[in-house]
Amino acid sequence: MIIKAEKLSYNYGQLQALKDIDFQVKSGELLGVIGPNGSGKTTLVKNITGVLKSDGQVYFNNKEISLSSLDRKSIARKIGVVPQKSQLKGDFTVREVIEMGRYPHQSKFKKDDKSGRKVVDKIIDKLNLNKFTERFTGELSGGEFQKVLVARALAQEPEILIFDEATSHLDINHSIDIFKFARELIKQNQLTVIAIIHDLNLAAQFCDRLMVLKKGEKVSIGNPEEIITEEMLSSIFDLEALIKTNPANKRPFIIPVI
């Protein structure tokens, strides 16, 4: 177990956004977090990464390290986040953006060394971004820019990668590319991935397990075959749908009833 959350609760004023969330994620696992808008998915990410201070606890490495004991740079060396959108302006080159991911490994007196530059070069190679390195991010397509944000997160050399609805604004082919790459990272580096996903079919095809949230509470957690049911879609998403099996991988596939 690489990350464990216990009794995560968070309020925005009088509104309870999370209530007693418990879960754990193993090394080399892709956990998808699904639920309707307002279910607490992004608040959960902010609690896991220490942006918001939860009433509960988050532990790493079989409870050896607690989130509350770490400073921001230490957290960033453990967790990389790929956001849905970035506030970055388009006047940075692709290489400059990826190099920003090295910040957790730098200090006031020590900038990145040769080994850090090698990390960046290796990631650029792996994601086939060589031809883009000197281009400004404002010149990139949505899919290309999202790949750059993945590269920036990987430059942190994290143990855990979080996709916070990172594919929400991408075409289906780019979304599939991102999740295929996530599976490669898991296989090659034993990276752990937590993905907040709106596209339920994408979640069912790529995730090892799914956790369902509704109104800030964990409803269920399990493999896609257990979670993706007609009853769940009706009660959580108010969606009438049929569940079929994808013949290519035997995973559930959702067909809305129109």
mmCIF file of C-alpha atoms in Angstrom:
data_model
loop_
_atom_site.group_PDB
_atom_site.id
_atom_site.type_symbol
_atom_site.label_atom_id
_atom_site.label_comp_id
_atom_site.label_asym_id
_atom_site.label_seq_id
_atom_site.Cartn_x
_atom_site.Cartn_y
_atom_site.Cartn_z
ATOM 1 C CA MET A 1 0.000 0.000 0.000
ATOM 2 C CA ILE A 2 1.517 3.332 -1.081
ATOM 3 C CA ILE A 3 -1.209 5.751 0.038
ATOM 4 C CA LYS A 4 -3.924 5.401 2.660
ATOM 5 C CA ALA A 5 -6.616 7.922 3.565
ATOM 6 C CA GLU A 6 -8.501 7.715 6.851
ATOM 7 C CA LYS A 7 -11.625 9.693 7.779
ATOM 8 C CA LEU A 8 -11.046 12.495 5.272
ATOM 9 C CA SER A 9 -13.627 15.214 5.943
ATOM 10 C CA TYR A 10 -13.752 18.793 4.740
ATOM 11 C CA ASN A 11 -16.239 21.660 4.992
ATOM 12 C CA TYR A 12 -16.545 24.814 2.895
ATOM 13 C CA GLY A 13 -18.241 26.915 5.556
ATOM 14 C CA GLN A 14 -21.529 25.125 6.309
ATOM 15 C CA LEU A 15 -21.246 22.875 3.245
ATOM 16 C CA GLN A 16 -19.752 19.451 3.916
ATOM 17 C CA ALA A 17 -17.721 18.602 0.806
ATOM 18 C CA LEU A 18 -16.172 15.358 2.129
ATOM 19 C CA LYS A 19 -17.384 13.069 4.891
ATOM 20 C CA ASP A 20 -15.276 10.310 6.459
ATOM 21 C CA ILE A 21 -13.620 9.070 3.248
ATOM 22 C CA ASP A 22 -11.448 5.959 3.700
ATOM 23 C CA PHE A 23 -9.480 4.270 0.916
ATOM 24 C CA GLN A 24 -6.060 2.939 0.041
ATOM 25 C CA VAL A 25 -4.132 2.557 -3.210
ATOM 26 C CA LYS A 26 -1.447 -0.008 -3.915
ATOM 27 C CA SER A 27 1.821 0.557 -5.713
ATOM 28 C CA GLY A 28 1.351 0.099 -9.459
ATOM 29 C CA GLU A 29 -2.422 0.605 -9.360
ATOM 30 C CA LEU A 30 -4.657 2.935 -11.372
ATOM 31 C CA LEU A 31 -7.586 4.021 -9.200
ATOM 32 C CA GLY A 32 -10.368 5.950 -10.923
ATOM 33 C CA VAL A 33 -12.553 8.306 -8.876
ATOM 34 C CA ILE A 34 -15.999 8.847 -10.376
ATOM 35 C CA GLY A 35 -19.150 10.671 -9.357
ATOM 36 C CA PRO A 36 -21.514 13.439 -10.475
ATOM 37 C CA ASN A 37 -20.594 17.128 -10.349
ATOM 38 C CA GLY A 38 -20.346 18.349 -6.767
ATOM 39 C CA SER A 39 -19.579 14.903 -5.364
ATOM 40 C CA GLY A 40 -16.247 16.010 -3.850
ATOM 41 C CA LYS A 41 -13.759 14.629 -6.385
ATOM 42 C CA THR A 42 -11.573 17.738 -6.752
ATOM 43 C CA THR A 43 -11.824 18.483 -3.014
ATOM 44 C CA LEU A 44 -10.497 14.969 -2.436
ATOM 45 C CA VAL A 45 -7.458 15.712 -4.633
ATOM 46 C CA LYS A 46 -6.787 18.946 -2.731
ATOM 47 C CA ASN A 47 -6.883 17.054 0.557
ATOM 48 C CA ILE A 48 -4.581 14.279 -0.674
ATOM 49 C CA THR A 49 -2.043 16.848 -1.896
ATOM 50 C CA GLY A 50 -2.201 19.065 1.200
ATOM 51 C CA VAL A 51 -3.675 22.087 -0.597
ATOM 52 C CA LEU A 52 -6.614 21.838 1.825
ATOM 53 C CA LYS A 53 -6.217 20.633 5.402
ATOM 54 C CA SER A 54 -8.551 17.739 6.095
ATOM 55 C CA ASP A 55 -9.825 16.612 9.483
ATOM 56 C CA GLY A 56 -8.595 13.117 8.615
ATOM 57 C CA GLN A 57 -5.194 11.670 7.796
ATOM 58 C CA VAL A 58 -3.296 10.703 4.653
ATOM 59 C CA TYR A 59 -0.392 8.260 4.989
ATOM 60 C CA PHE A 60 2.303 7.107 2.574
ATOM 61 C CA ASN A 61 4.407 3.942 2.394
ATOM 62 C CA ASN A 62 2.468 1.651 4.740
ATOM 63 C CA LYS A 63 1.734 4.467 7.209
ATOM 64 C CA GLU A 64 5.432 5.263 7.698
ATOM 65 C CA ILE A 65 4.917 8.897 6.653
ATOM 66 C CA SER A 66 1.896 11.150 7.269
ATOM 67 C CA LEU A 67 0.959 13.985 4.929
ATOM 68 C CA SER A 68 0.738 16.401 7.871
ATOM 69 C CA SER A 69 4.449 15.858 8.618
ATOM 70 C CA LEU A 70 5.571 16.981 5.141
ATOM 71 C CA ASP A 71 6.217 20.452 3.742
ATOM 72 C CA ARG A 72 5.066 21.509 0.268
ATOM 73 C CA LYS A 73 8.293 20.492 -1.502
ATOM 74 C CA SER A 74 8.334 17.085 0.173
ATOM 75 C CA ILE A 75 4.734 16.481 -0.906
ATOM 76 C CA ALA A 76 5.631 17.524 -4.467
ATOM 77 C CA ARG A 77 8.433 14.941 -4.510
ATOM 78 C CA LYS A 78 5.842 12.282 -3.688
ATOM 79 C CA ILE A 79 2.811 13.451 -5.691
ATOM 80 C CA GLY A 80 2.600 14.986 -9.167
ATOM 81 C CA VAL A 81 -0.707 16.512 -10.295
ATOM 82 C CA VAL A 82 -1.892 16.913 -13.884
ATOM 83 C CA PRO A 83 -4.686 19.514 -13.743
ATOM 84 C CA GLN A 84 -7.740 19.910 -15.936
ATOM 85 C CA LYS A 85 -6.573 23.401 -16.877
ATOM 86 C CA SER A 86 -3.395 25.371 -16.307
ATOM 87 C CA GLN A 87 -3.041 29.066 -15.513
ATOM 88 C CA LEU A 88 0.251 29.132 -17.425
ATOM 89 C CA LYS A 89 0.447 31.781 -20.109
ATOM 90 C CA GLY A 90 1.624 30.834 -23.573
ATOM 91 C CA ASP A 91 4.971 32.640 -23.395
ATOM 92 C CA PHE A 92 6.901 29.686 -21.929
ATOM 93 C CA THR A 93 8.587 27.112 -24.123
ATOM 94 C CA VAL A 94 7.729 23.445 -23.711
ATOM 95 C CA ARG A 95 11.139 22.746 -22.167
ATOM 96 C CA GLU A 96 10.735 25.593 -19.670
ATOM 97 C CA VAL A 97 7.371 24.233 -18.534
ATOM 98 C CA ILE A 98 8.726 20.710 -18.071
ATOM 99 C CA GLU A 99 11.736 22.065 -16.159
ATOM 100 C CA MET A 100 9.320 23.714 -13.709
ATOM 101 C CA GLY A 101 8.652 20.196 -12.453
ATOM 102 C CA ARG A 102 12.193 20.101 -11.052
ATOM 103 C CA TYR A 103 11.358 22.808 -8.499
ATOM 104 C CA PRO A 104 10.799 20.345 -5.583
ATOM 105 C CA HIS A 105 14.398 19.122 -6.026
ATOM 106 C CA GLN A 106 15.914 22.612 -5.914
ATOM 107 C CA SER A 107 16.708 25.009 -3.091
ATOM 108 C CA LYS A 108 17.702 28.630 -2.737
ATOM 109 C CA PHE A 109 21.343 27.582 -2.900
ATOM 110 C CA LYS A 110 21.119 24.629 -5.257
ATOM 111 C CA LYS A 111 19.645 24.750 -8.728
ATOM 112 C CA ASP A 112 19.123 21.648 -10.845
ATOM 113 C CA ASP A 113 22.243 19.717 -11.796
ATOM 114 C CA LYS A 114 23.146 17.435 -14.700
ATOM 115 C CA SER A 115 21.107 14.555 -13.282
ATOM 116 C CA GLY A 116 18.025 16.803 -13.205
ATOM 117 C CA ARG A 117 18.547 17.805 -16.826
ATOM 118 C CA LYS A 118 18.883 14.121 -17.726
ATOM 119 C CA VAL A 119 15.522 13.454 -16.068
ATOM 120 C CA VAL A 120 13.912 16.176 -18.203
ATOM 121 C CA ASP A 121 15.598 14.930 -21.400
ATOM 122 C CA LYS A 122 14.455 11.361 -20.737
ATOM 123 C CA ILE A 123 10.837 12.453 -20.201
ATOM 124 C CA ILE A 124 10.896 14.574 -23.371
ATOM 125 C CA ASP A 125 12.136 11.514 -25.280
ATOM 126 C CA LYS A 126 9.593 9.174 -23.723
ATOM 127 C CA LEU A 127 6.645 11.420 -24.548
ATOM 128 C CA ASN A 128 7.953 12.187 -28.060
ATOM 129 C CA LEU A 129 8.082 15.912 -27.313
ATOM 130 C CA ASN A 130 11.496 16.548 -28.917
ATOM 131 C CA LYS A 131 10.085 18.486 -31.851
ATOM 132 C CA PHE A 132 8.130 20.758 -29.492
ATOM 133 C CA THR A 133 10.786 21.695 -26.928
ATOM 134 C CA GLU A 134 11.483 25.208 -28.254
ATOM 135 C CA ARG A 135 7.892 25.951 -29.209
ATOM 136 C CA PHE A 136 5.776 28.179 -26.994
ATOM 137 C CA THR A 137 2.932 26.436 -25.204
ATOM 138 C CA GLY A 138 0.431 28.895 -26.689
ATOM 139 C CA GLU A 139 1.138 27.338 -30.102
ATOM 140 C CA LEU A 140 0.158 23.810 -29.023
ATOM 141 C CA SER A 141 -3.127 21.960 -29.430
ATOM 142 C CA GLY A 142 -5.068 20.938 -26.324
ATOM 143 C CA GLY A 143 -3.807 17.363 -26.505
ATOM 144 C CA GLU A 144 -0.193 18.423 -27.019
ATOM 145 C CA PHE A 145 -0.329 20.860 -24.100
ATOM 146 C CA GLN A 146 -1.869 18.243 -21.800
ATOM 147 C CA LYS A 147 1.040 15.950 -22.628
ATOM 148 C CA VAL A 148 3.403 18.747 -21.575
ATOM 149 C CA LEU A 149 1.579 19.006 -18.224
ATOM 150 C CA VAL A 150 2.009 15.245 -17.770
ATOM 151 C CA ALA A 151 5.723 15.680 -18.543
ATOM 152 C CA ARG A 152 6.008 18.505 -15.980
ATOM 153 C CA ALA A 153 4.431 16.298 -13.300
ATOM 154 C CA LEU A 154 6.757 13.405 -14.188
ATOM 155 C CA ALA A 155 9.774 15.717 -13.890
ATOM 156 C CA GLN A 156 8.978 15.878 -10.165
ATOM 157 C CA GLU A 157 9.891 12.151 -10.066
ATOM 158 C CA PRO A 158 6.790 11.380 -7.987
ATOM 159 C CA GLU A 159 5.644 8.032 -6.644
ATOM 160 C CA ILE A 160 2.007 8.986 -7.221
ATOM 161 C CA LEU A 161 0.532 10.754 -10.253
ATOM 162 C CA ILE A 162 -2.911 12.365 -9.968
ATOM 163 C CA PHE A 163 -5.001 13.238 -13.019
ATOM 164 C CA ASP A 164 -7.516 15.863 -11.864
ATOM 165 C CA GLU A 165 -9.996 15.565 -14.745
ATOM 166 C CA ALA A 166 -6.935 15.916 -16.980
ATOM 167 C CA THR A 167 -8.706 14.594 -20.082
ATOM 168 C CA SER A 168 -12.033 16.444 -19.693
ATOM 169 C CA HIS A 169 -11.419 18.866 -22.571
ATOM 170 C CA LEU A 170 -9.576 16.483 -24.888
ATOM 171 C CA ASP A 171 -10.774 14.634 -27.971
ATOM 172 C CA ILE A 172 -11.353 10.924 -27.420
ATOM 173 C CA ASN A 173 -8.139 9.932 -29.248
ATOM 174 C CA HIS A 174 -6.001 12.220 -27.049
ATOM 175 C CA SER A 175 -7.810 11.003 -23.916
ATOM 176 C CA ILE A 176 -7.073 7.394 -24.841
ATOM 177 C CA ASP A 177 -3.414 8.281 -25.548
ATOM 178 C CA ILE A 178 -3.058 9.834 -22.078
ATOM 179 C CA PHE A 179 -4.486 6.765 -20.333
ATOM 180 C CA LYS A 180 -2.470 4.349 -22.468
ATOM 181 C CA PHE A 181 0.614 6.274 -21.434
ATOM 182 C CA ALA A 182 -0.485 6.123 -17.779
ATOM 183 C CA ARG A 183 -0.697 2.336 -18.037
ATOM 184 C CA GLU A 184 2.807 2.242 -19.566
ATOM 185 C CA LEU A 185 4.165 4.324 -16.676
ATOM 186 C CA ILE A 186 2.568 1.975 -14.175
ATOM 187 C CA LYS A 187 4.043 -1.066 -15.905
ATOM 188 C CA GLN A 188 7.541 0.337 -16.397
ATOM 189 C CA ASN A 189 8.015 2.399 -13.220
ATOM 190 C CA GLN A 190 5.509 0.936 -10.723
ATOM 191 C CA LEU A 191 4.018 4.418 -10.576
ATOM 192 C CA THR A 192 0.659 4.732 -8.814
ATOM 193 C CA VAL A 193 -2.064 6.741 -10.573
ATOM 194 C CA ILE A 194 -5.240 8.264 -9.127
ATOM 195 C CA ALA A 195 -7.502 9.637 -11.850
ATOM 196 C CA ILE A 196 -10.571 11.844 -11.426
ATOM 197 C CA ILE A 197 -12.613 10.909 -14.495
ATOM 198 C CA HIS A 198 -15.884 12.154 -15.980
ATOM 199 C CA ASP A 199 -15.966 9.673 -18.872
ATOM 200 C CA LEU A 200 -17.285 6.474 -17.298
ATOM 201 C CA ASN A 201 -16.443 4.287 -20.287
ATOM 202 C CA LEU A 202 -12.862 5.555 -20.235
ATOM 203 C CA ALA A 203 -12.725 4.787 -16.506
ATOM 204 C CA ALA A 204 -14.091 1.277 -17.006
ATOM 205 C CA GLN A 205 -11.605 0.446 -19.782
ATOM 206 C CA PHE A 206 -8.401 1.648 -18.107
ATOM 207 C CA CYS A 207 -8.756 1.595 -14.305
ATOM 208 C CA ASP A 208 -7.905 -1.315 -12.015
ATOM 209 C CA ARG A 209 -10.481 -0.156 -9.476
ATOM 210 C CA LEU A 210 -13.123 2.567 -9.267
ATOM 211 C CA MET A 211 -14.238 4.582 -6.255
ATOM 212 C CA VAL A 212 -17.698 6.172 -6.411
ATOM 213 C CA LEU A 213 -18.422 9.450 -4.604
ATOM 214 C CA LYS A 214 -21.778 11.151 -4.111
ATOM 215 C CA LYS A 215 -22.421 14.289 -2.036
ATOM 216 C CA GLY A 216 -18.997 14.003 -0.425
ATOM 217 C CA GLU A 217 -19.354 10.388 0.682
ATOM 218 C CA LYS A 218 -17.753 7.202 -0.590
ATOM 219 C CA VAL A 219 -20.540 5.001 -1.945
ATOM 220 C CA SER A 220 -18.470 2.034 -3.108
ATOM 221 C CA ILE A 221 -15.061 0.902 -4.305
ATOM 222 C CA GLY A 222 -14.142 -2.144 -6.391
ATOM 223 C CA ASN A 223 -13.129 -3.377 -9.828
ATOM 224 C CA PRO A 224 -15.018 -1.995 -12.866
ATOM 225 C CA GLU A 225 -17.106 -5.167 -13.249
ATOM 226 C CA GLU A 226 -18.388 -4.746 -9.685
ATOM 227 C CA ILE A 227 -18.950 -0.987 -9.857
ATOM 228 C CA ILE A 228 -20.329 -0.336 -13.351
ATOM 229 C CA THR A 229 -23.887 -1.619 -13.019
ATOM 230 C CA GLU A 230 -27.238 -0.372 -14.252
ATOM 231 C CA GLU A 231 -28.311 0.143 -10.626
ATOM 232 C CA MET A 232 -25.259 2.301 -9.843
ATOM 233 C CA LEU A 233 -25.745 4.452 -12.946
ATOM 234 C CA SER A 234 -29.382 5.021 -12.026
ATOM 235 C CA SER A 235 -28.832 5.821 -8.335
ATOM 236 C CA ILE A 236 -25.626 7.877 -8.649
ATOM 237 C CA PHE A 237 -25.913 9.536 -12.066
ATOM 238 C CA ASP A 238 -29.686 9.350 -12.633
ATOM 239 C CA LEU A 239 -28.842 7.628 -15.917
ATOM 240 C CA GLU A 240 -30.798 4.870 -17.608
ATOM 241 C CA ALA A 241 -28.311 2.709 -19.476
ATOM 242 C CA LEU A 242 -27.473 -0.800 -20.612
ATOM 243 C CA ILE A 243 -24.217 -2.489 -19.619
ATOM 244 C CA LYS A 244 -22.525 -4.551 -22.307
ATOM 245 C CA THR A 245 -19.128 -6.261 -22.391
ATOM 246 C CA ASN A 246 -16.308 -4.903 -24.523
ATOM 247 C CA PRO A 247 -15.264 -7.957 -26.600
ATOM 248 C CA ALA A 248 -11.673 -6.688 -26.811
ATOM 249 C CA ASN A 249 -10.966 -6.724 -23.060
ATOM 250 C CA LYS A 250 -14.107 -8.162 -21.388
ATOM 251 C CA ARG A 251 -14.671 -4.943 -19.460
ATOM 252 C CA PRO A 252 -18.080 -3.292 -18.973
ATOM 253 C CA PHE A 253 -19.231 -0.755 -21.542
ATOM 254 C CA ILE A 254 -22.097 1.705 -21.006
ATOM 255 C CA ILE A 255 -24.777 2.370 -23.627
ATOM 256 C CA PRO A 256 -27.237 5.119 -22.596
ATOM 257 C CA VAL A 257 -30.913 4.433 -23.254
ATOM 258 C CA ILE A 258 -32.196 7.288 -25.417
#
